[in-house]
CSV table of C-alpha atoms in Angstrom, one decimal:
chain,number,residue,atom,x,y,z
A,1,UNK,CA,-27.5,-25.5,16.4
A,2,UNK,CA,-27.6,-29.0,15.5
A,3,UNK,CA,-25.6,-31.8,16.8
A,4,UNK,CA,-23.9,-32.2,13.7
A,5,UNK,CA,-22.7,-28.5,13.6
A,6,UNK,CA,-20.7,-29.6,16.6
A,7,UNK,CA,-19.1,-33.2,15.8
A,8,UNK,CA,-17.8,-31.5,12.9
A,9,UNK,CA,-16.3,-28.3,15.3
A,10,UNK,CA,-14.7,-31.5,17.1
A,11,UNK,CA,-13.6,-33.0,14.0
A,12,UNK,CA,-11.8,-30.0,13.1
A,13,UNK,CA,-10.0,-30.0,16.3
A,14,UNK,CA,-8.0,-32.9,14.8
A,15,UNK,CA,-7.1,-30.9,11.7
A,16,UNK,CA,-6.5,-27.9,13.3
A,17,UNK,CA,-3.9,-29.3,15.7
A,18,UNK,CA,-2.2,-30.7,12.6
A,19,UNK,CA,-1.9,-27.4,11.2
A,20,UNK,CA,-0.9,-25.2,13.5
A,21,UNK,CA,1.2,-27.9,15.9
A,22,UNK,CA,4.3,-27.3,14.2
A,23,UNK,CA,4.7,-23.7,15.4
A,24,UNK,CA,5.7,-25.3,19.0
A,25,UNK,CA,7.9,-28.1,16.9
A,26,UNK,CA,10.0,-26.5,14.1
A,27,UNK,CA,13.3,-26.1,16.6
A,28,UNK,CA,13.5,-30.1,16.8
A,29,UNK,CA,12.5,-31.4,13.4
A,30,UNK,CA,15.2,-28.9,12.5
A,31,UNK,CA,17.7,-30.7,14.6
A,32,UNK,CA,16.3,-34.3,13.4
A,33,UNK,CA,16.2,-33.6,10.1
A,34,UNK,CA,19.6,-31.3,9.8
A,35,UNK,CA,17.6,-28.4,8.4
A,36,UNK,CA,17.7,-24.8,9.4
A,37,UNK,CA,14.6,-23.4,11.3
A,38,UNK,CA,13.4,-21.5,8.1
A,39,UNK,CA,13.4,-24.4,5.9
A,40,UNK,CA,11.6,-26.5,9.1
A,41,UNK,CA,8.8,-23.2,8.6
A,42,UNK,CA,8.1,-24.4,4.9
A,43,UNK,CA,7.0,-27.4,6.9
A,44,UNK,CA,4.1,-25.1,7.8
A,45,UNK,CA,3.8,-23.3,4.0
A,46,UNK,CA,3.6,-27.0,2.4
A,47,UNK,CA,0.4,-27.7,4.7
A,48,UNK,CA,-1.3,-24.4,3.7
A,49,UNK,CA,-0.3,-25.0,0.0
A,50,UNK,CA,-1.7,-28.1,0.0
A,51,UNK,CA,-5.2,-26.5,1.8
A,52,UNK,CA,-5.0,-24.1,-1.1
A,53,UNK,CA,-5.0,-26.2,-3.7
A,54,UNK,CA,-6.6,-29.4,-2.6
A,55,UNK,CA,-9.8,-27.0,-1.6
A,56,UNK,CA,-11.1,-25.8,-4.3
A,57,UNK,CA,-10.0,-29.1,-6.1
A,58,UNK,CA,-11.4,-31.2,-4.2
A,59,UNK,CA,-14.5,-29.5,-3.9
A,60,UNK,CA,-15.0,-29.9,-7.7
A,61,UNK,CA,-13.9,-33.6,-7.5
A,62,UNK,CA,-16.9,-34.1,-4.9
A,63,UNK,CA,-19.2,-32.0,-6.0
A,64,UNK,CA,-22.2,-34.7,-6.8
A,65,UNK,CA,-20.6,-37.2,-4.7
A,66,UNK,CA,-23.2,-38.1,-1.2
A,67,UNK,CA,-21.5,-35.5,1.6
A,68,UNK,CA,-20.8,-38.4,4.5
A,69,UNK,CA,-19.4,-40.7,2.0
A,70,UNK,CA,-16.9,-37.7,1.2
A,71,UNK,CA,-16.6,-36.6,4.8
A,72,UNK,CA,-15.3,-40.3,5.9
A,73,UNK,CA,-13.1,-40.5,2.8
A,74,UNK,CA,-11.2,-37.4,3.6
A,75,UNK,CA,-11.0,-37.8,7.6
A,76,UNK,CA,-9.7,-41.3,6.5
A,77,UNK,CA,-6.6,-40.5,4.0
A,78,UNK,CA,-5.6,-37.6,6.6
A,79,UNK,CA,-5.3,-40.0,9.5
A,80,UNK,CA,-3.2,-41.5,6.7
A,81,UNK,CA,-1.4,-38.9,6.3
A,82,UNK,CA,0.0,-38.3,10.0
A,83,UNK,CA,1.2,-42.1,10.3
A,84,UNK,CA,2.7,-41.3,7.2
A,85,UNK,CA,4.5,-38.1,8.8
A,86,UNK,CA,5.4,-40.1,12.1
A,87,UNK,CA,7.0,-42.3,10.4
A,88,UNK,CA,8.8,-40.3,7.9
A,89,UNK,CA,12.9,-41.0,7.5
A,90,UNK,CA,13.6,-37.8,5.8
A,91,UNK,CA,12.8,-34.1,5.5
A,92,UNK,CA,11.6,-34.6,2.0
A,93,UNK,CA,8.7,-37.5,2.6
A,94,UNK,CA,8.0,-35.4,5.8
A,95,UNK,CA,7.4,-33.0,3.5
A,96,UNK,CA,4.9,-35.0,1.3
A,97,UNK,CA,3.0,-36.0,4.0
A,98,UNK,CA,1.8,-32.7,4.8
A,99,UNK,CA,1.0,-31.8,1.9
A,100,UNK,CA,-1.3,-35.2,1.3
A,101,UNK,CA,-3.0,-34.5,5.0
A,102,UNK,CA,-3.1,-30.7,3.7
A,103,UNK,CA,-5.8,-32.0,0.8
A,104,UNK,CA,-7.6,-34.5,2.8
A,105,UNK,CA,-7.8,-31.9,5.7
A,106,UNK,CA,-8.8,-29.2,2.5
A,107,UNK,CA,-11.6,-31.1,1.3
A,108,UNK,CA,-13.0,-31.7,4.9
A,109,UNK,CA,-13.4,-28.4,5.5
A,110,UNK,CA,-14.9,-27.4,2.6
A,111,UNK,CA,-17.4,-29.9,2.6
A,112,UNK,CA,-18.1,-29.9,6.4
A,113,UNK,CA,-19.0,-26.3,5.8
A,114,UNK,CA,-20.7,-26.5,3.2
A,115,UNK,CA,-22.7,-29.1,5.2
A,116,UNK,CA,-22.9,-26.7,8.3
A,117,UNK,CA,-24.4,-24.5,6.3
A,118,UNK,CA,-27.2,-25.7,5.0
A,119,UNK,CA,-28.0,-27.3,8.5
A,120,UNK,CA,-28.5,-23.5,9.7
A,121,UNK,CA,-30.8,-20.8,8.3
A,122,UNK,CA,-29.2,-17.3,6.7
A,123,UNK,CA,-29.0,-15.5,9.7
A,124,UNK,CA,-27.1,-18.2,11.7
A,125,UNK,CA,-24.2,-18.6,9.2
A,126,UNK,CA,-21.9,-17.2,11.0
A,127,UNK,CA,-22.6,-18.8,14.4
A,128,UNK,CA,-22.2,-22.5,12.9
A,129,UNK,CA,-19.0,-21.2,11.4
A,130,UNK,CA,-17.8,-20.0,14.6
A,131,UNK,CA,-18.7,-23.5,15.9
A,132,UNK,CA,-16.4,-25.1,13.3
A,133,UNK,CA,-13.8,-22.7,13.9
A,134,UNK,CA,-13.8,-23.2,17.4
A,135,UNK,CA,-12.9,-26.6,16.2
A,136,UNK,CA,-9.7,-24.4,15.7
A,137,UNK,CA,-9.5,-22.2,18.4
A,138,UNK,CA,-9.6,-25.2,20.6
A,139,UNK,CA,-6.7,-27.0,18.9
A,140,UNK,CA,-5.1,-23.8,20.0
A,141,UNK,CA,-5.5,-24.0,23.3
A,142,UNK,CA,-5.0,-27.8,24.2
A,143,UNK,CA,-3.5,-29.7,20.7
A,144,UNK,CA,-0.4,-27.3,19.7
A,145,UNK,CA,0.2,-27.5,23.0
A,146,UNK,CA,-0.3,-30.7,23.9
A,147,UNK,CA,2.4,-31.6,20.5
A,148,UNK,CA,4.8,-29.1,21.4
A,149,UNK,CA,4.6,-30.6,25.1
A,150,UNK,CA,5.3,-34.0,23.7
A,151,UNK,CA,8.2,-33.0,21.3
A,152,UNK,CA,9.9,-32.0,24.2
A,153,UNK,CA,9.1,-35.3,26.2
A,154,UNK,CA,8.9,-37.6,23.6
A,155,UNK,CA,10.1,-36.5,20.1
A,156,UNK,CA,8.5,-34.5,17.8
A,157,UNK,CA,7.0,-37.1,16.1
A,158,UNK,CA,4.9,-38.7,19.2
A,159,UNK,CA,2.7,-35.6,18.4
A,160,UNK,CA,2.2,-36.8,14.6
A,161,UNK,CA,0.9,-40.3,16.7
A,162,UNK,CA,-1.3,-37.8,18.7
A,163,UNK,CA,-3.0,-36.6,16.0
A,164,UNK,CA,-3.3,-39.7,14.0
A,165,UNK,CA,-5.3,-41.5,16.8
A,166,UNK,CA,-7.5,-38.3,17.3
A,167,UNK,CA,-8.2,-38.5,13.3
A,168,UNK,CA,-9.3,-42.1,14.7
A,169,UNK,CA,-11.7,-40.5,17.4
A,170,UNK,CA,-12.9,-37.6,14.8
A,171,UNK,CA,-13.6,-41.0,11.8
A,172,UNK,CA,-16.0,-42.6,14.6
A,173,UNK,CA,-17.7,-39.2,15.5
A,174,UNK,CA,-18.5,-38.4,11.4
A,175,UNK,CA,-19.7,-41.9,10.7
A,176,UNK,CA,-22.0,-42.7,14.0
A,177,UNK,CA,-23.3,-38.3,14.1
A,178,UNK,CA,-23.3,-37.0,10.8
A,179,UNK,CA,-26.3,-37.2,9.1
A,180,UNK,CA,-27.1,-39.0,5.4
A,181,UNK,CA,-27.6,-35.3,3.8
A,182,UNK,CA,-29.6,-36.4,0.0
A,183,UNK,CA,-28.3,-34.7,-2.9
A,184,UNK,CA,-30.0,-31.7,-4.2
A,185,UNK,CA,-33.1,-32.9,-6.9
A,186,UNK,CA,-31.0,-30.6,-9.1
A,187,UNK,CA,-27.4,-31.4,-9.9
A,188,UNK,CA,-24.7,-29.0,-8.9
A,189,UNK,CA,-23.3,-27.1,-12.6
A,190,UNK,CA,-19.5,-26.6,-12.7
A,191,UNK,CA,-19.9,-24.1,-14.7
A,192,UNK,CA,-23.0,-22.1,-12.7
A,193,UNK,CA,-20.6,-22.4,-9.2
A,194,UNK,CA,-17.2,-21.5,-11.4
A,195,UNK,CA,-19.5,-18.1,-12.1
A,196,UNK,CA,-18.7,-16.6,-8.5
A,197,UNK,CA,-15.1,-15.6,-9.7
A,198,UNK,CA,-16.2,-13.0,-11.8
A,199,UNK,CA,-18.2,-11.4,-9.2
A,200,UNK,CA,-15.4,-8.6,-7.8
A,201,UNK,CA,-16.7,-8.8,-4.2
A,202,UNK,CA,-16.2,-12.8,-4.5
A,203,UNK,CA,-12.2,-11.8,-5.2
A,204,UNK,CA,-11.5,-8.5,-2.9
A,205,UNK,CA,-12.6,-11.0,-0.1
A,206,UNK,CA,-10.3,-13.5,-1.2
A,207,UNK,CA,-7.6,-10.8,-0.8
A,208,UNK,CA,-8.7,-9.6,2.5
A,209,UNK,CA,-8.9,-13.4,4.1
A,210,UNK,CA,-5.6,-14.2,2.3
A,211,UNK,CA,-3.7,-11.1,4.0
A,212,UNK,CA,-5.5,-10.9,7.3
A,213,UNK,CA,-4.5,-14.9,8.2
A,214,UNK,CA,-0.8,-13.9,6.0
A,215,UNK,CA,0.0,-10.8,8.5
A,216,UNK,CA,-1.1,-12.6,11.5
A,217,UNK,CA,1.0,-16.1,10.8
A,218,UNK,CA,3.9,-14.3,9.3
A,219,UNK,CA,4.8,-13.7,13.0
A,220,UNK,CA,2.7,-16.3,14.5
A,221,UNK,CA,4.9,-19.4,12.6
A,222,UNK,CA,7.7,-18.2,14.2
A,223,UNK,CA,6.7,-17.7,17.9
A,224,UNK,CA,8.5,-20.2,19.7
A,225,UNK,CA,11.9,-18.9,18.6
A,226,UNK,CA,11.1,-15.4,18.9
A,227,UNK,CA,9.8,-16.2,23.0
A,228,UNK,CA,13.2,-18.2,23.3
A,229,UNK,CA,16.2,-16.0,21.8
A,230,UNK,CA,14.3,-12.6,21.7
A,231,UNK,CA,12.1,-12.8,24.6
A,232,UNK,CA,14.6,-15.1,26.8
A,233,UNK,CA,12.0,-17.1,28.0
A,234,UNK,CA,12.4,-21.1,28.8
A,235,UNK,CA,11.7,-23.6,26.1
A,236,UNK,CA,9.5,-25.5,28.6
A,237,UNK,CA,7.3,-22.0,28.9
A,238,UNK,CA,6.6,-22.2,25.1
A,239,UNK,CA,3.4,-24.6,25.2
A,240,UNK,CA,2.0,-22.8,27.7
A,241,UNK,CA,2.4,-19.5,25.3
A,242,UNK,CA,1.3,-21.3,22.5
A,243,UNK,CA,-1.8,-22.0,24.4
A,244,UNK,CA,-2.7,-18.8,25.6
A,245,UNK,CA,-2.6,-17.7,22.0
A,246,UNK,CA,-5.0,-20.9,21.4
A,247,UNK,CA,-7.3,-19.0,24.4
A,248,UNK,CA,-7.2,-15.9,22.6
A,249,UNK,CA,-8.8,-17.5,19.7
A,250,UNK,CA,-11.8,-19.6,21.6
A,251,UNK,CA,-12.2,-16.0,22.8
A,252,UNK,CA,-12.6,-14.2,19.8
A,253,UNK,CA,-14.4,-17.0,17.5
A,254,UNK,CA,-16.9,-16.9,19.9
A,255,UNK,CA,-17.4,-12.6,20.7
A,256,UNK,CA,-16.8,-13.0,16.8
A,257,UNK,CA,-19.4,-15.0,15.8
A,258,UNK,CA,-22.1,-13.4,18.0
A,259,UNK,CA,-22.3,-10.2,15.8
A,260,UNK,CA,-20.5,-11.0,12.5
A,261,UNK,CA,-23.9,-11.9,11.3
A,262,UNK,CA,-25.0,-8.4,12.2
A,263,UNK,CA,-22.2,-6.4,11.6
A,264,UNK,CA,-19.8,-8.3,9.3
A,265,UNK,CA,-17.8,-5.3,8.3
A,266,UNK,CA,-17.4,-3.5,12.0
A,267,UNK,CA,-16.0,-6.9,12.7
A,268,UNK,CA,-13.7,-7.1,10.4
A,269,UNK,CA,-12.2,-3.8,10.0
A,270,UNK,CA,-12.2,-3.7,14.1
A,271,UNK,CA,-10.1,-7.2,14.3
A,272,UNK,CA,-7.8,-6.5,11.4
A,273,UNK,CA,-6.9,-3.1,12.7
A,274,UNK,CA,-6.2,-4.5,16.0
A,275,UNK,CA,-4.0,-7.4,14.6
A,276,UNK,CA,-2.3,-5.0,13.0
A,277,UNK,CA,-2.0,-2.5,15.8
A,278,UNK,CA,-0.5,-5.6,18.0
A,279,UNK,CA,2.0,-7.0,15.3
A,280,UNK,CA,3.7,-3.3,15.7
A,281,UNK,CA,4.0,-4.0,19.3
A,282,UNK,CA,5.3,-7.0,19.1
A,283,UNK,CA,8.1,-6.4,17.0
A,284,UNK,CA,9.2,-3.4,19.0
A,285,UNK,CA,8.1,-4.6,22.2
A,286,UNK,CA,8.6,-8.7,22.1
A,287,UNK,CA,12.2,-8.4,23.6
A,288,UNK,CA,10.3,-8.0,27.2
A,289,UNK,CA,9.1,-11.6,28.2
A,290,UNK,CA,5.7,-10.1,29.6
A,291,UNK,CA,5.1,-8.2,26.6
A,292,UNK,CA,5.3,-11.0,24.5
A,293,UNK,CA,3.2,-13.3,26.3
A,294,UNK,CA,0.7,-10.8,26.5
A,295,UNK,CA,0.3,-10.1,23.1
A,296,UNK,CA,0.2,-13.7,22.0
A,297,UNK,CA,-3.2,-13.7,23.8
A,298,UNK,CA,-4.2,-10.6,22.2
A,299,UNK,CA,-3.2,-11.2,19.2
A,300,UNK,CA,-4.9,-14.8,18.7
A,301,UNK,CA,-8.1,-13.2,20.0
A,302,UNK,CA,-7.7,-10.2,17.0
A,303,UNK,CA,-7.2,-13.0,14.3
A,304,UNK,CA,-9.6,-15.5,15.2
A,305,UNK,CA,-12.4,-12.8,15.7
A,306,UNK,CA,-12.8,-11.8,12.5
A,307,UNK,CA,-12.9,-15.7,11.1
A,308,UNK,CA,-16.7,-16.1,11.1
A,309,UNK,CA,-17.4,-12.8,9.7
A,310,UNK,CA,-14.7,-13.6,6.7
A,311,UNK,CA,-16.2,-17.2,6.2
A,312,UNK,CA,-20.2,-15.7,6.4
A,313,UNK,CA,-19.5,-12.9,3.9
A,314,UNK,CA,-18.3,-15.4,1.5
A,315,UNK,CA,-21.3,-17.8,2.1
A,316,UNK,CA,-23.3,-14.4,1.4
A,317,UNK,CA,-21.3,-13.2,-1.4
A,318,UNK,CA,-21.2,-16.9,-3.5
A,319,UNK,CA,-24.6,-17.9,-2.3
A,320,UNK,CA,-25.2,-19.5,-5.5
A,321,UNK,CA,-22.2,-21.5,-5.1
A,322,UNK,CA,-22.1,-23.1,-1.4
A,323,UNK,CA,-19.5,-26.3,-1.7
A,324,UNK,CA,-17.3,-24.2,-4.0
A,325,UNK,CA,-17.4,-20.7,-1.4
A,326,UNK,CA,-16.6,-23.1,1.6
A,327,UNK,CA,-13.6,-24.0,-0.7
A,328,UNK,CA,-12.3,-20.6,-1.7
A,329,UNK,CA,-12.8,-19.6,2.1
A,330,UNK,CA,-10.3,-21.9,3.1
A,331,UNK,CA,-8.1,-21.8,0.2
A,332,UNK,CA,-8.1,-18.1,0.9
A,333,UNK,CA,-7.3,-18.5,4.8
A,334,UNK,CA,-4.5,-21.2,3.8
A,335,UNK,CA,-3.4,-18.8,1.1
A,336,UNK,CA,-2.1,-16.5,3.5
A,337,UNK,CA,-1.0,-19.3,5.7
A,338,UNK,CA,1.3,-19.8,2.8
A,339,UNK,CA,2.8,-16.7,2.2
A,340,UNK,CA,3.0,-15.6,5.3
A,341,UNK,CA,5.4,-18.0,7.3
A,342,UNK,CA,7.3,-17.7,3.4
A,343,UNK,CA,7.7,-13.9,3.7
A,344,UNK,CA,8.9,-14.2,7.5
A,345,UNK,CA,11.4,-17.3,6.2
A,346,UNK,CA,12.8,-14.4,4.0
A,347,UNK,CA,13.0,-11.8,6.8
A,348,UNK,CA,14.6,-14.1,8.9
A,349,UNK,CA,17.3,-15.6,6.1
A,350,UNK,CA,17.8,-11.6,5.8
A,351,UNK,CA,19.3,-11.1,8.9
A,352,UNK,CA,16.1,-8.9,10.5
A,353,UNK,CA,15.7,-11.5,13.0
A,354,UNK,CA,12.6,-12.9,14.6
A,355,UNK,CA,10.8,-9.6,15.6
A,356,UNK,CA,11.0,-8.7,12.4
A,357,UNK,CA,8.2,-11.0,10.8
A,358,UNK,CA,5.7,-8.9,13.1
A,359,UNK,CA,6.9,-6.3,11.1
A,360,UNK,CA,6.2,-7.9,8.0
A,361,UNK,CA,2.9,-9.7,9.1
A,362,UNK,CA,2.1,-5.7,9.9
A,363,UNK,CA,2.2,-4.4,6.5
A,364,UNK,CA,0.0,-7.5,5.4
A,365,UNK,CA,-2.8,-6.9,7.4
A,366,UNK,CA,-2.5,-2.9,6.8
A,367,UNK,CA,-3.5,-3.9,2.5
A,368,UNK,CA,-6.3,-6.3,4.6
A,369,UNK,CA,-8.0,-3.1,6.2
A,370,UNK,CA,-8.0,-0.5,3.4
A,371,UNK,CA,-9.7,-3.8,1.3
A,372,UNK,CA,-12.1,-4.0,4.0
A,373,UNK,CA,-12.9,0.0,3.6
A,374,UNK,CA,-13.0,-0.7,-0.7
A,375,UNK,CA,-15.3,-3.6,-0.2
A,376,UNK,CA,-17.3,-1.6,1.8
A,377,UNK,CA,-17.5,1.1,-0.4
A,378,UNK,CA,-18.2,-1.1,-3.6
A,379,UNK,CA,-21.3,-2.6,-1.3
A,380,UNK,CA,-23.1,0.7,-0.6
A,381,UNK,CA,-22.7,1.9,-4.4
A,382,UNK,CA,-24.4,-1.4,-5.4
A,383,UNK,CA,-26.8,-1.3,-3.0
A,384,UNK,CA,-27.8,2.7,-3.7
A,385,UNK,CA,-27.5,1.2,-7.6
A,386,UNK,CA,-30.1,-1.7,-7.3
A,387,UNK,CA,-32.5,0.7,-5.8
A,388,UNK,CA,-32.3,3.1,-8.4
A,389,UNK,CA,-33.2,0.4,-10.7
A,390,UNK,CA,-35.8,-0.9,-8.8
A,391,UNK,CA,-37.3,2.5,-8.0
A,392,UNK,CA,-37.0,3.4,-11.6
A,393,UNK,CA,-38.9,0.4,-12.8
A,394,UNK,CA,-41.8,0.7,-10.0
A,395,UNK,CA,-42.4,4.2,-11.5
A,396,UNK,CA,-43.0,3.1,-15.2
A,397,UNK,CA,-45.3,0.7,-13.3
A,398,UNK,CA,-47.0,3.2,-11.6
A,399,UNK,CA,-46.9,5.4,-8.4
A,400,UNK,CA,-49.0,2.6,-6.4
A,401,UNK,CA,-46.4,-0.3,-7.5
A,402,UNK,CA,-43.2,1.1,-6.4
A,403,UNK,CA,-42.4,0.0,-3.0
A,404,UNK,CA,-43.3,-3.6,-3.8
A,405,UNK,CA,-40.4,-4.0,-6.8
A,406,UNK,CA,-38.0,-1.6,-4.2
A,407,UNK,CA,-38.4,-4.2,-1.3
A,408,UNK,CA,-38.0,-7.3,-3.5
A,409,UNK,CA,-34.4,-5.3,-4.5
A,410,UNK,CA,-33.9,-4.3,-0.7
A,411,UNK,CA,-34.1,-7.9,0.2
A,412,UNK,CA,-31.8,-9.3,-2.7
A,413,UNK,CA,-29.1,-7.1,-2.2
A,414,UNK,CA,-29.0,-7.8,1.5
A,415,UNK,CA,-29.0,-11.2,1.2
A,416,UNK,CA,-26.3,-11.9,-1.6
A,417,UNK,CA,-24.0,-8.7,-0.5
């Protein structure tokens, strides 16, 4: 794996912990900015709208533009951005904030793996994805943590600071490690990448990312509160729960991205059944303090080991669109990052209480695995399709040329489906 595959994991540590920070944060911006909890959680749906619309945006923007130069523009306005946030008087420039880091942090993704791609050959996709993620999994375990630690200490906007000077550290790490990449001798078409929406497989794995991250951070966005007034457990316990959610996920992007290259669609109807298997337990379970704290590990291993499978099948899927497939990936995660702390907002303004959004996240995830099972279908019937073609065409040829026009199909199918 090259070392550039890495500095970019590292880089996404920074954005990660911006993400996902405020999980461990929304009960004191909700004091300091005389808001109720649920409106604090839009907090977390204006980041993800931002990712979902800045990605494939900014993709297009940047399409023929040199990949470092981009890289260092977009690390650069989301350092910006979390000054911007520390520094914010009110709840609605707060609110801008996130969604200006949310496009800066879009783009870099999108581009970094588009860039991680093509450092790696087909069959390591999903490994150099699971490196990036990582990048995640890691902001997990030490940065939403680490900003939920120093809300407590120091305010909630110290961890804003945090991030800002590890945007600093992540800028020096792109511009003295990541390579000059040329542009290709042929200029990316609009038009020729805009193409992979019409494929269906392109859109039914849109669906499945959106719901499987949805279900998962329905509940997830509202952890702290639910381990405090449902669970009973200390405030000062919640960063280390947050954390061993954060574990969870190194875990499973790693066992993930071992054999999602292999078997992409055992991994991801085997993690999406288990998140969903877990939510159900945690709504009717989460009022025991041991329970809950279990789960949380569990449960961040379920969703994160299915994240290099979902971002390799789209690679596959939209080969012939790489910048733009590293966009919809992560407008597709951040889609459901959107609507899933909204829908448990709604639960929660409905009087269900905090367990609730587990039930809600749930039903989410349970549309995500009979997708999986439809996708899965729809690939075998192409595949059983293409060789009838190609059989069909090596026999008008003649007996002694059909296996060469049914392995050219063999191998075309398996490498864009």
């Amino acid at each position: 794996m090259p070392l550039a595959v890495y500095m970019l994991g590292l880089s996404v540590f920074a954005l990660g912990t911006s993400e996902f920070m405020l999980s461990g944060l929304l009960p004191p911006i909700a004091r300091d900015m005389d808001v109720s909890i649920p409106q604090a959680g839009l907090l977390i749906s204006a980041f993800a709208i931002g990712m979902v619309i800045g990605a494939p945006l900014l993709a297009v923007a940047t399409l023929r533009l040199p990949r470092r130069t981009t890289l260092i523009a977009l690390i650069s306005v989301f350092g910006v951005g979390q000054v911007a946030g520390a520094l914010a008087p009110t709840y609605e420039l707060l609110f801008a904030s996130r969604v200006v880091s949310a496009f800066a942090c879009a783009g870099f993704w999108a581009v970094g793996a588009a860039v991680a791609i093509a450092m790696v050959d087909v069959g390591s996709r999903a490994k150099a994805m699971a490196v990036m993620i990582g990048g995640l999994s890691i902001a997990n375990v030490l940065g939403v943590p680490a900003g939920a630690f120093l809300g407590e200490s120091l305010g909630w906007r110290s961890a804003f600071w945090a991030v800002g000077a590890a945007s600093a550290v992540a800028l020096v790490g792109v511009v003295t490690l990541i390579p000059r990449i040329p542009l290709p001798d042929e200029k990316p078409q609009l038009k020729r990448e805009l193409g992979i929406y019409r494929d269906r497989q392109v859109l039914i794995g849109i669906a499945i990312t959106a719901l499987a991250a949805g279900g998962v951070f329905c509940a997830f966005s509202y952890l702290s509160p639910l381990l405090t007034d449902v669970a009973g457990l200390d405030a000062k316990w919640v960063p280390w729960v947050l954390g061993l959610f954060g574990v969870g996920a190194l875990v499973g992007t790693t066992v993930g991205g071992m054999i999602a290259d292999a078997r992409p669609f055992g991994v991801l109807f085997g993690g999406i059944s288990t998140s969903t298997v877990l939510l159900a337990a945690l709504a009717l379970f989460g009022g025991t303090a041991a329970v809950a704290v279990t789960l949380s590990f569990a449960l961040g291993f379920s969703a994160f080991f299915t994240a290099p499978a979902l971002n390799a099948r789209m690679f596959n899927v939209a080969g012939a669109a790489p910048t733009l497939a590293g966009a919809t990936t992560t407008a597709s995660f951040n889609l459901g990052n959107t609507g899933g702390p909204a829908l448990g907002g709604s639960v929660i303004d409905a009087g269900w209480g905090f367990s609730a959004t587990a039930w809600a996240g749930g039903a989410m995830t349970v549309v995500a695995v009979g997708l999986v099972l439809l996708s899965l279908r729809w690939q075998r019937s192409d595949t059983e399709r293409s060789l009838l073609v190609a059989g069909s065409a090596g026999t008008v040829k003649g007996n002694g040329n059909v296996s060469a026009p049914t392995g050219a199909a063999v191998e075309g199918v398996g490498s864009n489906r």
